Coordinates of C-alpha atoms and ligand atoms in Angstrom, one line a residue:
Chain A
X25 CA 87.5 -11.5 -54.7
X26 CA 85.2 -14.5 -55.5
X27 CA 81.6 -14.0 -56.3
X28 CA 79.2 -14.1 -53.4
X29 CA 77.5 -17.4 -52.6
X30 CA 74.2 -15.7 -52.0
X31 CA 73.4 -12.4 -53.6
X32 CA 70.0 -10.7 -53.0
X33 CA 69.4 -7.9 -55.5
X34 CA 66.5 -5.5 -55.2
X35 CA 64.1 -8.1 -53.8
X36 CA 60.5 -6.9 -53.5
X37 CA 57.9 -8.9 -51.7
X38 CA 54.3 -7.9 -51.0
X39 CA 51.4 -9.7 -49.4
X40 CA 48.3 -8.1 -50.8
X41 CA 48.6 -4.5 -50.0
X42 CA 51.3 -4.9 -47.5
X43 CA 54.8 -4.2 -48.9
X44 CA 57.1 -6.2 -46.7
X45 CA 60.3 -5.9 -48.8
X46 CA 60.8 -3.0 -51.1
X47 CA 64.1 -3.6 -52.7
X48 CA 66.5 -5.5 -50.5
X49 CA 70.2 -5.8 -51.5
X50 CA 72.4 -8.1 -49.5
X51 CA 75.2 -10.4 -50.4
X52 CA 76.8 -13.2 -48.4
X53 CA 80.3 -14.1 -49.5
X54 CA 82.0 -17.5 -49.2
X55 CA 82.7 -18.4 -45.6
X56 CA 80.9 -15.3 -44.4
X57 CA 78.4 -15.0 -41.6
X58 CA 75.9 -12.3 -42.1
X59 CA 73.4 -11.4 -39.3
X60 CA 70.1 -9.8 -40.3
X61 CA 68.7 -7.6 -37.6
X62 CA 65.5 -5.5 -37.5
X63 CA 62.3 -5.0 -35.5
X64 CA 59.6 -7.6 -35.2
X65 CA 57.7 -7.7 -38.5
X66 CA 60.5 -6.0 -40.5
X67 CA 60.6 -8.9 -42.9
X68 CA 63.6 -10.9 -41.8
X69 CA 61.7 -14.2 -42.0
X70 CA 60.2 -13.1 -45.3
X71 CA 63.6 -12.4 -46.8
X72 CA 64.9 -15.8 -45.7
X73 CA 61.8 -17.5 -47.1
X74 CA 62.3 -15.7 -50.4
X75 CA 66.0 -16.8 -50.4
X76 CA 65.0 -20.4 -49.8
X77 CA 62.4 -20.2 -52.6
X78 CA 59.5 -20.8 -50.2
X79 CA 58.0 -17.6 -51.5
X80 CA 58.2 -16.1 -55.0
X81 CA 59.7 -12.6 -55.1
X82 CA 57.6 -9.8 -56.7
X83 CA 60.7 -8.2 -58.2
X84 CA 64.4 -8.4 -58.0
X85 CA 66.7 -11.4 -58.0
X86 CA 68.3 -14.0 -55.7
X87 CA 71.5 -15.4 -57.0
X88 CA 73.0 -18.6 -55.6
X89 CA 76.6 -19.1 -56.7
X90 CA 75.8 -16.7 -59.5
X91 CA 72.8 -18.6 -60.7
X92 CA 69.5 -16.6 -60.8
X93 CA 67.3 -18.9 -58.7
X94 CA 64.3 -16.6 -58.9
X95 CA 64.0 -17.5 -62.6
X96 CA 60.8 -19.5 -62.9
X97 CA 62.6 -21.9 -65.2
X98 CA 65.0 -23.2 -62.5
X99 CA 64.2 -26.4 -60.7
X100 CA 63.4 -25.1 -57.2
X101 CA 63.8 -28.5 -55.6
X102 CA 67.4 -28.7 -57.0
X103 CA 68.1 -25.2 -55.6
X104 CA 66.7 -26.0 -52.1
X105 CA 68.9 -29.1 -52.1
X106 CA 71.9 -26.7 -51.9
X107 CA 70.4 -24.8 -48.9
X108 CA 70.1 -25.6 -45.3
X109 CA 67.2 -23.9 -43.5
X110 CA 66.4 -23.7 -39.8
X111 CA 63.0 -22.2 -39.0
X112 CA 61.9 -20.0 -36.1
X113 CA 59.5 -22.8 -34.9
X114 CA 61.8 -25.9 -35.5
X115 CA 59.3 -27.6 -37.8
X116 CA 60.7 -31.1 -37.0
X117 CA 58.7 -34.0 -38.3
X118 CA 56.8 -35.2 -35.2
X119 CA 56.3 -38.7 -36.5
X120 CA 60.0 -39.5 -36.9
X121 CA 62.8 -40.0 -34.3
X122 CA 65.5 -37.4 -33.9
X123 CA 67.9 -39.6 -35.9
X124 CA 65.4 -40.1 -38.7
X125 CA 64.7 -36.4 -38.9
X126 CA 68.5 -35.7 -39.4
X127 CA 69.1 -38.6 -41.8
X128 CA 66.0 -38.2 -44.0
X129 CA 67.3 -35.7 -46.5
X130 CA 70.8 -37.1 -46.9
X131 CA 69.4 -40.6 -47.6
X132 CA 66.2 -39.9 -49.5
X133 CA 67.1 -36.7 -51.4
X134 CA 70.8 -37.1 -51.8
X135 CA 70.7 -40.9 -52.0
X136 CA 73.7 -41.4 -49.7
X137 CA 74.3 -44.8 -48.0
X138 CA 72.2 -45.0 -44.8
X139 CA 74.9 -46.4 -42.5
X140 CA 77.4 -43.6 -43.4
X141 CA 74.7 -40.9 -42.9
X142 CA 73.6 -42.4 -39.6
X143 CA 77.1 -42.4 -38.3
X144 CA 77.6 -38.8 -39.3
X145 CA 74.3 -37.8 -37.8
X146 CA 75.1 -39.4 -34.5
X147 CA 78.4 -37.7 -34.4
X148 CA 76.7 -34.3 -35.1
X149 CA 74.0 -34.9 -32.5
X150 CA 76.8 -35.8 -30.0
X151 CA 78.5 -32.5 -30.8
X152 CA 75.3 -30.7 -30.0
X153 CA 74.8 -32.5 -26.7
X154 CA 72.1 -34.7 -28.0
X155 CA 73.8 -38.1 -28.1
X156 CA 71.3 -39.8 -25.9
X157 CA 68.3 -38.3 -27.8
X158 CA 68.8 -40.0 -31.2
X159 CA 65.9 -42.5 -30.7
X160 CA 63.6 -40.0 -29.1
X161 CA 60.6 -38.4 -30.8
X162 CA 60.6 -34.5 -31.1
X163 CA 57.6 -34.0 -28.9
X164 CA 59.5 -35.5 -25.9
X165 CA 62.3 -32.9 -26.2
X166 CA 62.6 -29.4 -24.8
X167 CA 62.3 -26.5 -27.2
X168 CA 66.0 -25.9 -27.0
X169 CA 66.8 -29.5 -27.8
X170 CA 64.3 -29.5 -30.7
X171 CA 66.0 -26.4 -32.1
X172 CA 69.4 -28.1 -31.9
X173 CA 68.0 -31.1 -33.8
X174 CA 66.7 -28.7 -36.4
X175 CA 70.2 -27.3 -36.9
X176 CA 71.6 -30.8 -37.1
X177 CA 69.0 -31.6 -39.7
X178 CA 69.8 -28.6 -41.8
X179 CA 73.6 -29.3 -41.6
X180 CA 73.0 -32.9 -42.6
X181 CA 72.6 -32.1 -46.3
X182 CA 76.0 -30.2 -46.3
X183 CA 74.4 -27.1 -47.7
X184 CA 76.2 -24.3 -49.7
X185 CA 74.7 -21.8 -47.4
X186 CA 72.9 -22.1 -44.1
X187 CA 69.8 -19.9 -43.5
X188 CA 69.0 -19.5 -39.8
X189 CA 65.8 -17.8 -38.7
X190 CA 66.1 -16.7 -35.0
X191 CA 67.4 -20.1 -34.0
X192 CA 68.1 -18.9 -30.4
X193 CA 64.8 -17.2 -29.7
X194 CA 63.4 -20.3 -28.1
X195 CA 66.5 -21.3 -26.1
X196 CA 67.3 -20.9 -22.4
X197 CA 70.2 -18.5 -21.9
X198 CA 72.6 -21.3 -21.0
X199 CA 71.7 -23.2 -24.2
X200 CA 72.2 -20.1 -26.3
X201 CA 75.9 -20.4 -25.5
X202 CA 76.0 -24.0 -26.6
X203 CA 74.2 -23.3 -29.9
X204 CA 76.4 -20.3 -30.4
X205 CA 79.5 -22.5 -30.0
X206 CA 78.0 -24.9 -32.6
X207 CA 77.3 -22.2 -35.1
X208 CA 80.8 -20.7 -34.5
X209 CA 82.3 -24.1 -35.1
X210 CA 80.3 -24.6 -38.2
X211 CA 81.3 -21.1 -39.5
X212 CA 85.0 -21.8 -38.7
X213 CA 84.7 -24.9 -40.9
X214 CA 83.9 -22.6 -43.7
X215 CA 80.1 -22.7 -43.8
X216 CA 78.4 -19.6 -45.3
X217 CA 75.6 -18.4 -43.0
X218 CA 72.8 -15.9 -43.3
X219 CA 70.9 -15.6 -40.0
X220 CA 68.1 -13.5 -38.7
X221 CA 68.4 -12.7 -35.1
X222 CA 67.1 -10.6 -32.2
X223 CA 70.2 -11.4 -30.1
X224 CA 72.6 -8.6 -30.7
X225 CA 75.3 -10.2 -28.5
X226 CA 75.1 -13.3 -30.7
X227 CA 75.4 -11.2 -33.9
X228 CA 78.3 -9.3 -32.5
X229 CA 80.2 -12.5 -31.6
X230 CA 79.5 -14.6 -34.7
X231 CA 78.8 -12.3 -37.6
X232 CA 81.3 -10.7 -40.1
X233 CA 78.6 -8.4 -41.3
X234 CA 75.5 -7.1 -39.7
X235 CA 72.6 -5.8 -41.9
X236 CA 69.8 -3.8 -40.4
X237 CA 66.5 -4.3 -42.2
X238 CA 64.0 -1.5 -41.8
X239 CA 61.2 -0.1 -43.9
X240 CA 61.6 -3.0 -46.4
X241 CA 65.2 -2.2 -47.2
X242 CA 68.7 -2.9 -45.8
X243 CA 69.1 0.5 -44.2
X244 CA 72.6 0.0 -43.0
X245 CA 75.1 -2.8 -43.1
X246 CA 78.7 -3.3 -42.1
X247 CA 81.0 -4.9 -39.5
X248 CA 79.2 -5.6 -36.2
X249 CA 81.3 -3.1 -34.1
X250 CA 80.3 -0.4 -36.5
X251 CA 76.6 -1.2 -37.1
X252 CA 76.0 -2.2 -33.5
X253 CA 78.4 0.1 -31.8
X254 CA 78.4 3.3 -33.9
X255 CA 75.5 3.2 -36.4
X256 CA 75.3 5.9 -39.0
X257 CA 71.5 5.9 -39.4
X258 CA 69.3 7.5 -36.9
X259 CA 66.7 4.7 -37.2
X260 CA 69.4 2.0 -36.5
X261 CA 70.4 4.0 -33.4
X262 CA 66.8 4.1 -32.2
X263 CA 66.3 0.4 -32.8
X264 CA 69.4 -0.5 -30.9
X265 CA 68.4 1.8 -28.0
X266 CA 65.1 -0.1 -27.8
X267 CA 67.0 -3.4 -27.8
X268 CA 69.3 -2.2 -25.1
X269 CA 66.3 -1.2 -23.0
X270 CA 65.0 -4.7 -23.4
X271 CA 68.3 -5.9 -22.1
X272 CA 69.3 -7.9 -25.1
X273 CA 72.7 -6.4 -25.9
Chain B
X129 CA 84.3 -11.6 -50.7
X130 CA 86.5 -14.0 -48.8
X131 CA 88.8 -11.1 -48.1
X132 CA 86.0 -9.5 -46.1
X133 CA 87.1 -11.5 -43.0
X134 CA 90.2 -9.4 -42.7
X135 CA 89.4 -6.1 -44.5
X136 CA 86.1 -4.9 -43.1
X137 CA 84.0 -3.3 -45.8
X138 CA 82.9 0.3 -45.6
X139 CA 79.4 0.7 -44.4
X140 CA 77.0 0.8 -47.3
X141 CA 74.0 3.0 -47.0
X142 CA 70.7 2.9 -48.8
X143 CA 68.5 5.9 -48.7
X144 CA 65.1 4.8 -49.8
X145 CA 62.5 6.4 -47.6
X146 CA 60.2 3.9 -45.9
X147 CA 56.6 3.8 -47.1
X148 CA 55.4 5.3 -50.4
X149 CA 54.4 3.5 -53.6
X150 CA 56.5 0.8 -55.1
X151 CA 58.3 1.6 -58.3
X152 CA 57.0 0.0 -61.5
X153 CA 58.1 -3.7 -61.9
X154 CA 61.5 -4.1 -63.5
X155 CA 61.8 -5.5 -67.0
X156 CA 63.2 -8.7 -65.4
X157 CA 60.1 -9.1 -63.3
X158 CA 57.9 -8.4 -66.3
X159 CA 59.6 -11.0 -68.4
X160 CA 59.2 -13.5 -65.5
X161 CA 55.5 -12.8 -65.4
X162 CA 55.2 -13.1 -69.1
X163 CA 57.0 -16.5 -69.0
X164 CA 54.7 -17.7 -66.3
X165 CA 51.6 -16.6 -68.3
X166 CA 52.9 -18.3 -71.4
X167 CA 53.5 -21.5 -69.5
X168 CA 50.1 -21.4 -67.9
X169 CA 48.5 -20.9 -71.4
X170 CA 50.5 -23.7 -72.8
X171 CA 49.4 -26.2 -70.1
X172 CA 45.8 -25.1 -70.6
X173 CA 46.1 -25.8 -74.3
X174 CA 47.7 -29.2 -73.8
X175 CA 45.0 -30.1 -71.3
X176 CA 42.3 -29.0 -73.6
X177 CA 43.7 -30.8 -76.7
X178 CA 44.2 -34.0 -74.8
X179 CA 40.6 -33.9 -73.4
X180 CA 39.2 -33.3 -76.8
X181 CA 41.2 -36.1 -78.3
X182 CA 40.1 -38.5 -75.6
X183 CA 36.4 -37.5 -76.1
X184 CA 36.7 -38.0 -79.8
X185 CA 38.2 -41.4 -79.5
X186 CA 35.7 -42.5 -76.9
X187 CA 32.8 -41.2 -79.1
X188 CA 34.1 -43.1 -82.1
X189 CA 34.6 -46.3 -80.2
X190 CA 31.2 -46.2 -78.6
X191 CA 29.2 -45.2 -81.7
X192 CA 30.9 -47.8 -83.9
X193 CA 30.0 -50.6 -81.5
X194 CA 27.5 -53.0 -83.1
X195 CA 24.9 -52.6 -80.4
X196 CA 25.0 -48.8 -80.4
X197 CA 21.9 -48.0 -82.4
X198 CA 19.8 -50.1 -80.0
X199 CA 21.5 -48.6 -76.9
X200 CA 21.0 -45.2 -78.3
X201 CA 17.3 -45.8 -78.9
X202 CA 16.6 -47.3 -75.4
X203 CA 18.9 -45.1 -73.3
X204 CA 19.4 -41.9 -75.1
X205 CA 16.1 -41.1 -76.9
X206 CA 15.8 -37.3 -77.0
X207 CA 12.0 -37.5 -77.4
X208 CA 11.5 -39.8 -74.4
X209 CA 13.9 -37.6 -72.4
X210 CA 11.9 -34.5 -73.2
X211 CA 8.6 -36.0 -72.3
X212 CA 9.8 -37.5 -69.0
X213 CA 11.5 -34.3 -67.9
X214 CA 8.5 -32.6 -66.2
X215 CA 7.6 -35.6 -64.0
X216 CA 11.2 -36.3 -63.0
X217 CA 11.7 -32.6 -62.2
X218 CA 8.7 -32.6 -59.9
X219 CA 10.1 -35.7 -58.3
X220 CA 13.4 -34.1 -57.8
X221 CA 11.7 -31.3 -55.9
X222 CA 10.9 -33.9 -53.2
X223 CA 14.5 -35.0 -53.1
X224 CA 15.5 -31.4 -52.7
X225 CA 13.2 -31.0 -49.7
X226 CA 14.6 -34.1 -48.1
X227 CA 18.1 -32.8 -48.8
X228 CA 17.6 -29.4 -47.1
X229 CA 15.6 -30.6 -44.1
X230 CA 17.8 -33.7 -43.7
X231 CA 21.0 -31.8 -44.2
X232 CA 20.2 -29.3 -41.4
X233 CA 19.1 -32.0 -39.0
X234 CA 22.2 -34.0 -39.7
X235 CA 24.4 -31.0 -38.8
X236 CA 22.6 -30.5 -35.5
X237 CA 22.4 -34.2 -34.5
X238 CA 25.9 -34.9 -35.7
X239 CA 27.4 -32.1 -33.7
X240 CA 25.4 -33.1 -30.6
X241 CA 26.7 -36.7 -30.8
X242 CA 30.2 -35.5 -31.4
X243 CA 30.1 -33.1 -28.4
X244 CA 28.6 -35.9 -26.3
X245 CA 31.5 -38.1 -27.2
X246 CA 33.9 -35.3 -26.3
X247 CA 32.6 -35.0 -22.8
X248 CA 35.2 -35.7 -20.2
X249 CA 34.8 -37.2 -16.7
X250 CA 33.2 -40.5 -15.4
X251 CA 29.8 -38.8 -14.8
X252 CA 29.2 -38.7 -18.5
X253 CA 30.3 -42.2 -19.2
X254 CA 26.7 -43.5 -19.9
X255 CA 26.1 -40.7 -22.4
X256 CA 29.4 -41.3 -24.1
X257 CA 28.7 -45.0 -24.3
X258 CA 25.3 -44.3 -25.8
X259 CA 26.7 -41.9 -28.4
X260 CA 29.5 -44.3 -29.3
X261 CA 26.9 -47.1 -29.6
X262 CA 24.8 -45.0 -31.9
X263 CA 27.7 -44.1 -34.1
X264 CA 28.9 -47.7 -34.3
X265 CA 25.4 -49.0 -35.1
X266 CA 24.3 -46.5 -37.8
X267 CA 27.7 -46.2 -39.4
X268 CA 27.7 -50.0 -39.8
X269 CA 24.2 -50.6 -41.2
X270 CA 23.8 -50.1 -44.9
X271 CA 21.6 -47.0 -45.5
X272 CA 19.1 -49.1 -47.5
X273 CA 18.5 -51.4 -44.5
X274 CA 17.9 -48.5 -42.2
X275 CA 15.4 -47.2 -44.7
X276 CA 13.5 -50.5 -44.8
X277 CA 13.6 -50.8 -41.0
X278 CA 12.4 -47.2 -40.3
X279 CA 10.1 -47.0 -43.3
X280 CA 8.2 -50.2 -42.8
X281 CA 9.0 -50.9 -39.1
X282 CA 7.8 -47.7 -37.5
X283 CA 4.4 -47.6 -39.2
X284 CA 3.9 -51.3 -38.3
X285 CA 4.1 -50.4 -34.6
X286 CA 0.8 -48.7 -35.1
X287 CA 1.5 -46.0 -32.5
X288 CA -0.8 -43.1 -32.2
X289 CA 0.6 -40.1 -34.2
X290 CA 3.4 -42.1 -35.9
X291 CA 3.9 -40.5 -39.3
X292 CA 3.4 -42.8 -42.2
X293 CA 4.5 -40.6 -45.1
X294 CA 7.5 -42.0 -46.9
X295 CA 8.9 -38.5 -47.1
X296 CA 9.1 -38.2 -43.3
X297 CA 10.3 -41.7 -42.6
X298 CA 12.8 -41.6 -45.4
X299 CA 14.2 -38.3 -44.0
X300 CA 14.4 -39.9 -40.5
X301 CA 16.4 -42.9 -41.8
X302 CA 18.8 -40.7 -43.8
X303 CA 19.3 -38.4 -40.8
X304 CA 20.0 -41.4 -38.6
X305 CA 22.7 -42.7 -40.9
X306 CA 24.3 -39.5 -41.9
X307 CA 24.4 -38.1 -38.4
X308 CA 26.6 -41.0 -37.4
X309 CA 29.1 -40.2 -40.2
X310 CA 29.0 -36.5 -39.6
X311 CA 29.5 -37.0 -35.9
X312 CA 32.7 -38.7 -36.7
X313 CA 33.8 -35.9 -38.9
X314 CA 33.1 -33.4 -36.2
X315 CA 34.9 -35.5 -33.6
X316 CA 38.0 -35.8 -35.8
X317 CA 37.9 -32.0 -36.2
X318 CA 37.6 -31.4 -32.4
X319 CA 40.5 -33.8 -31.8
X320 CA 42.6 -32.1 -34.4
X321 CA 42.7 -28.9 -32.4
X322 CA 46.0 -29.1 -30.5
X323 CA 45.6 -29.9 -26.7
X324 CA 47.7 -26.8 -25.9
X325 CA 44.8 -24.7 -27.2
X326 CA 42.5 -26.4 -24.6
X327 CA 45.1 -25.9 -21.9
X328 CA 45.5 -22.2 -22.8
X329 CA 41.7 -21.7 -22.7
X330 CA 41.1 -23.6 -19.5
X331 CA 44.0 -21.8 -17.8
X332 CA 42.2 -18.5 -18.6
X333 CA 39.4 -19.8 -16.5
X334 CA 37.0 -20.8 -19.4
X335 CA 34.7 -23.7 -18.6
X336 CA 34.7 -26.9 -20.7
X337 CA 31.6 -25.6 -22.6
X338 CA 33.1 -22.2 -23.2
X339 CA 36.3 -23.7 -24.3
X340 CA 34.5 -25.9 -26.8
X341 CA 32.3 -23.1 -28.1
X342 CA 34.7 -20.3 -28.3
X343 CA 38.1 -21.9 -28.9
X344 CA 37.9 -25.5 -30.1
X345 CA 34.8 -25.6 -32.3
X346 CA 35.6 -22.6 -34.5
X347 CA 39.1 -24.1 -35.2
X348 CA 37.6 -27.5 -35.7
X349 CA 35.0 -26.1 -38.1
X350 CA 37.8 -24.8 -40.4
X351 CA 39.4 -28.2 -40.7
X352 CA 36.2 -30.2 -41.2
X353 CA 34.3 -27.9 -43.7
X354 CA 35.8 -29.7 -46.7
X355 CA 34.9 -33.1 -45.3
X356 CA 31.4 -31.9 -44.4
X357 CA 30.8 -30.6 -48.0
X358 CA 32.1 -34.0 -49.3
X359 CA 29.5 -35.8 -47.1
X360 CA 26.9 -33.3 -48.4
X361 CA 27.6 -34.3 -52.0
X362 CA 27.2 -37.9 -51.0
X363 CA 23.9 -37.1 -49.3
X364 CA 22.6 -35.4 -52.4
X365 CA 22.6 -38.6 -54.3
X366 CA 21.5 -40.8 -51.4
X367 CA 18.3 -38.9 -51.0
X368 CA 17.3 -40.7 -54.2
X369 CA 17.1 -43.9 -52.1
X370 CA 13.8 -42.8 -50.4
X371 CA 12.2 -44.1 -53.6
X372 CA 12.5 -47.6 -52.1
X373 CA 9.8 -46.5 -49.6
X374 CA 7.4 -45.6 -52.4
X375 CA 8.0 -41.8 -52.2
X376 CA 7.5 -40.4 -55.7
X377 CA 10.8 -38.7 -56.0
X378 CA 13.0 -38.3 -59.1
X379 CA 14.1 -42.0 -59.1
X380 CA 10.6 -43.4 -58.5
X381 CA 9.2 -41.1 -61.2
X382 CA 11.8 -42.4 -63.6
X383 CA 11.0 -45.9 -62.6
X384 CA 7.3 -45.4 -63.4
X385 CA 8.1 -43.9 -66.7
X386 CA 10.4 -46.7 -67.6
X387 CA 7.7 -49.2 -66.8
X388 CA 5.3 -47.4 -69.0
X389 CA 7.5 -46.9 -72.1
X390 CA 10.0 -49.8 -71.8
X391 CA 12.6 -47.2 -72.5
X392 CA 15.5 -46.6 -70.1
X393 CA 16.0 -42.9 -71.0
X394 CA 14.2 -41.6 -67.9
X395 CA 16.9 -43.2 -65.7
X396 CA 19.6 -41.4 -67.7
X397 CA 17.6 -38.1 -67.3
X398 CA 17.3 -38.6 -63.5
X399 CA 21.0 -39.5 -63.3
X400 CA 22.0 -36.4 -65.2
X401 CA 19.8 -34.2 -63.0
X402 CA 21.5 -35.6 -59.8
X403 CA 24.9 -34.9 -61.4
X404 CA 23.8 -31.3 -62.1
X405 CA 22.7 -31.0 -58.5
X406 CA 26.1 -32.3 -57.2
X407 CA 28.4 -30.1 -59.4
X408 CA 27.9 -26.8 -57.6
X409 CA 28.5 -28.4 -54.2
X410 CA 31.6 -30.1 -55.5
X411 CA 33.0 -26.9 -56.8
X412 CA 32.1 -25.1 -53.5
X413 CA 33.9 -27.9 -51.6
X414 CA 37.0 -27.2 -53.8
X415 CA 36.8 -23.5 -53.3
X416 CA 36.5 -23.8 -49.5
X417 CA 39.4 -26.2 -49.3
X418 CA 41.5 -23.8 -51.4
X419 CA 40.6 -20.9 -49.2
X420 CA 41.5 -22.8 -46.0
X421 CA 44.9 -23.5 -47.6
X422 CA 45.5 -19.9 -48.5
X423 CA 44.6 -18.7 -45.0
X424 CA 47.5 -20.7 -43.5
X425 CA 50.0 -17.9 -43.8
X426 CA 53.1 -20.0 -44.0
X427 CA 51.8 -21.9 -47.0
X428 CA 53.9 -19.9 -49.4
X429 CA 54.8 -21.7 -52.6
X430 CA 54.5 -25.2 -51.5
Ligands
ATP179 N1 51.9 -15.2 -45.7 C1 51.7 -13.9 -45.3 N2 50.6 -13.2 -45.6 C2 50.4 -11.9 -45.2 N3 51.3 -11.2 -44.5 C3 52.5 -11.8 -44.2 C4 52.8 -13.2 -44.6 N4 54.0 -13.5 -44.1 C5 54.4 -12.4 -43.4 N5 53.5 -11.4 -43.5 C6 53.7 -10.1 -43.0 O1 55.0 -9.6 -43.4 C7 55.6 -8.8 -42.3 C8 57.0 -9.4 -42.1 O2 56.9 -10.6 -41.5 P1 58.2 -11.4 -41.1 O3 57.7 -12.7 -40.5 O4 59.1 -11.5 -42.2 O5 58.9 -10.5 -39.9 P2 60.2 -10.8 -39.1 O6 61.1 -9.7 -39.3 O7 60.6 -12.2 -39.3 O8 59.6 -10.6 -37.6 P3 60.0 -11.4 -36.3 O9 61.2 -10.8 -35.8 O10 58.9 -11.1 -35.3 O11 60.1 -12.8 -36.6 C9 54.7 -8.9 -41.2 O12 54.0 -7.7 -41.1 C10 53.8 -10.0 -41.5 O13 52.5 -9.8 -40.9
MG180 MG1 60.7 -13.8 -38.1

């Protein structure tokens, strides 16, 4: 058994007096897809931000390929270069075309030849149904299209692990299917993925492991059928009941 | 871990009750904090040492210059400085008054002009054009020319009740110029509020005025406060220009003293006093900018 690609150990994160994470343990193995579920405000985004070094943790460790990236001595930029992140609110650069958004990091950060990167980016955009949008500016795209560009942008750097923060929450139901297919394809190609999601159906289909975040800890984790179908913890049960009521399972 | 795809792992349970106090920081976290402290201390020391070294070199170079003794006597004479201080200070009191009165008027007039320029609809076109013309005019004219035109032109009209005091006329000139700048700052702030905010407010039934007052301006204020404070610092030194109208302010007092003693030290004293006046505002501007940054939740580490 190889070491996990991403290993979160006892991570604590507070904002002032609010304790958001109080000792989260979570590991994502090579080629694994882990879905992070939990109520709104349970800290899913915070955990992903800690893992991508956008926040400093207040205790605990995050290991990327066995390296402690929460050590203040590590070069955070170099670590982020090995990660792909898609945010809840796309965060595309509004002053650049779709193609420039996707090719920015591979060319500027990784120094790869522009022509090669552009060709790759166009192919990726085409796979995501955005072939004709390459020259468009993000403001002129629908929310769903913008989110797909954001995924393409994150994949452009060939990350070690892809962190997805509720990438489907802004998409129309029909587009969810498309993006799901893209994520599944990416996973099948061996990408390691940690994703926060409210879509239990999505988690069930794509994830190998589902982790339920509650009260600042991973309360329960395991295969989707088990955690989503027959949870051990009472709180997980209640959360899922609420989600089913909302019609999202 | 790669095996997990086929062999599903047992569910792992954690039984930490939600809520309650956090445990004490782990040794790892403590060592990280210690390292960050050490690094902060080291950078402070490096900064301090390099500053001192630079100051020492500058001091040695200047004091070893052949003309230094003469410069020291005519620009940095402690006795002249001490004697000139009371008069310059009382002059500075006039500058402070212009600053406070002028500053407040600038805020009001600047905001009014900005709001006028933000009015929509063809009915307001004349007002908009007027406001735009005002801004173009007074942003373009050097302050000193406005001072001369207002300070000497207004009294020359000989109108009944026209104030002749250089204090009033100087303040008017400064307000005219600075309001044009500040109006542009406000306008940039108003335009920086995303149109979707306006759409949301109007679709709730708020009028243009209500939208401005309740939704747009409060958000605009946050963005423009640092820029406004920056303009305030600039205003603090520009109030010294009323001396060209003959107002006996800090600069004029210094000028008189220089004329009497043929020693330039009073200018240095006045200059230092203006710097002292500007430092608190500059630090306040920094603090406000920093606070605005922190308030944007998603700032995080970057
Ligand atoms: N920068 C911050 N300052 C203060 N509090 C914060 C900050 N960021 C997040 N929080 C708080 O941390 C908690 C967790 O937020 P987080 O965004 O991680 O939740 P989430 O699980 O992603 O929720 P959602 O499903 O709605 O996206 C919330 O209570 C939030 O108010
Ligand atoms: Mg979130």
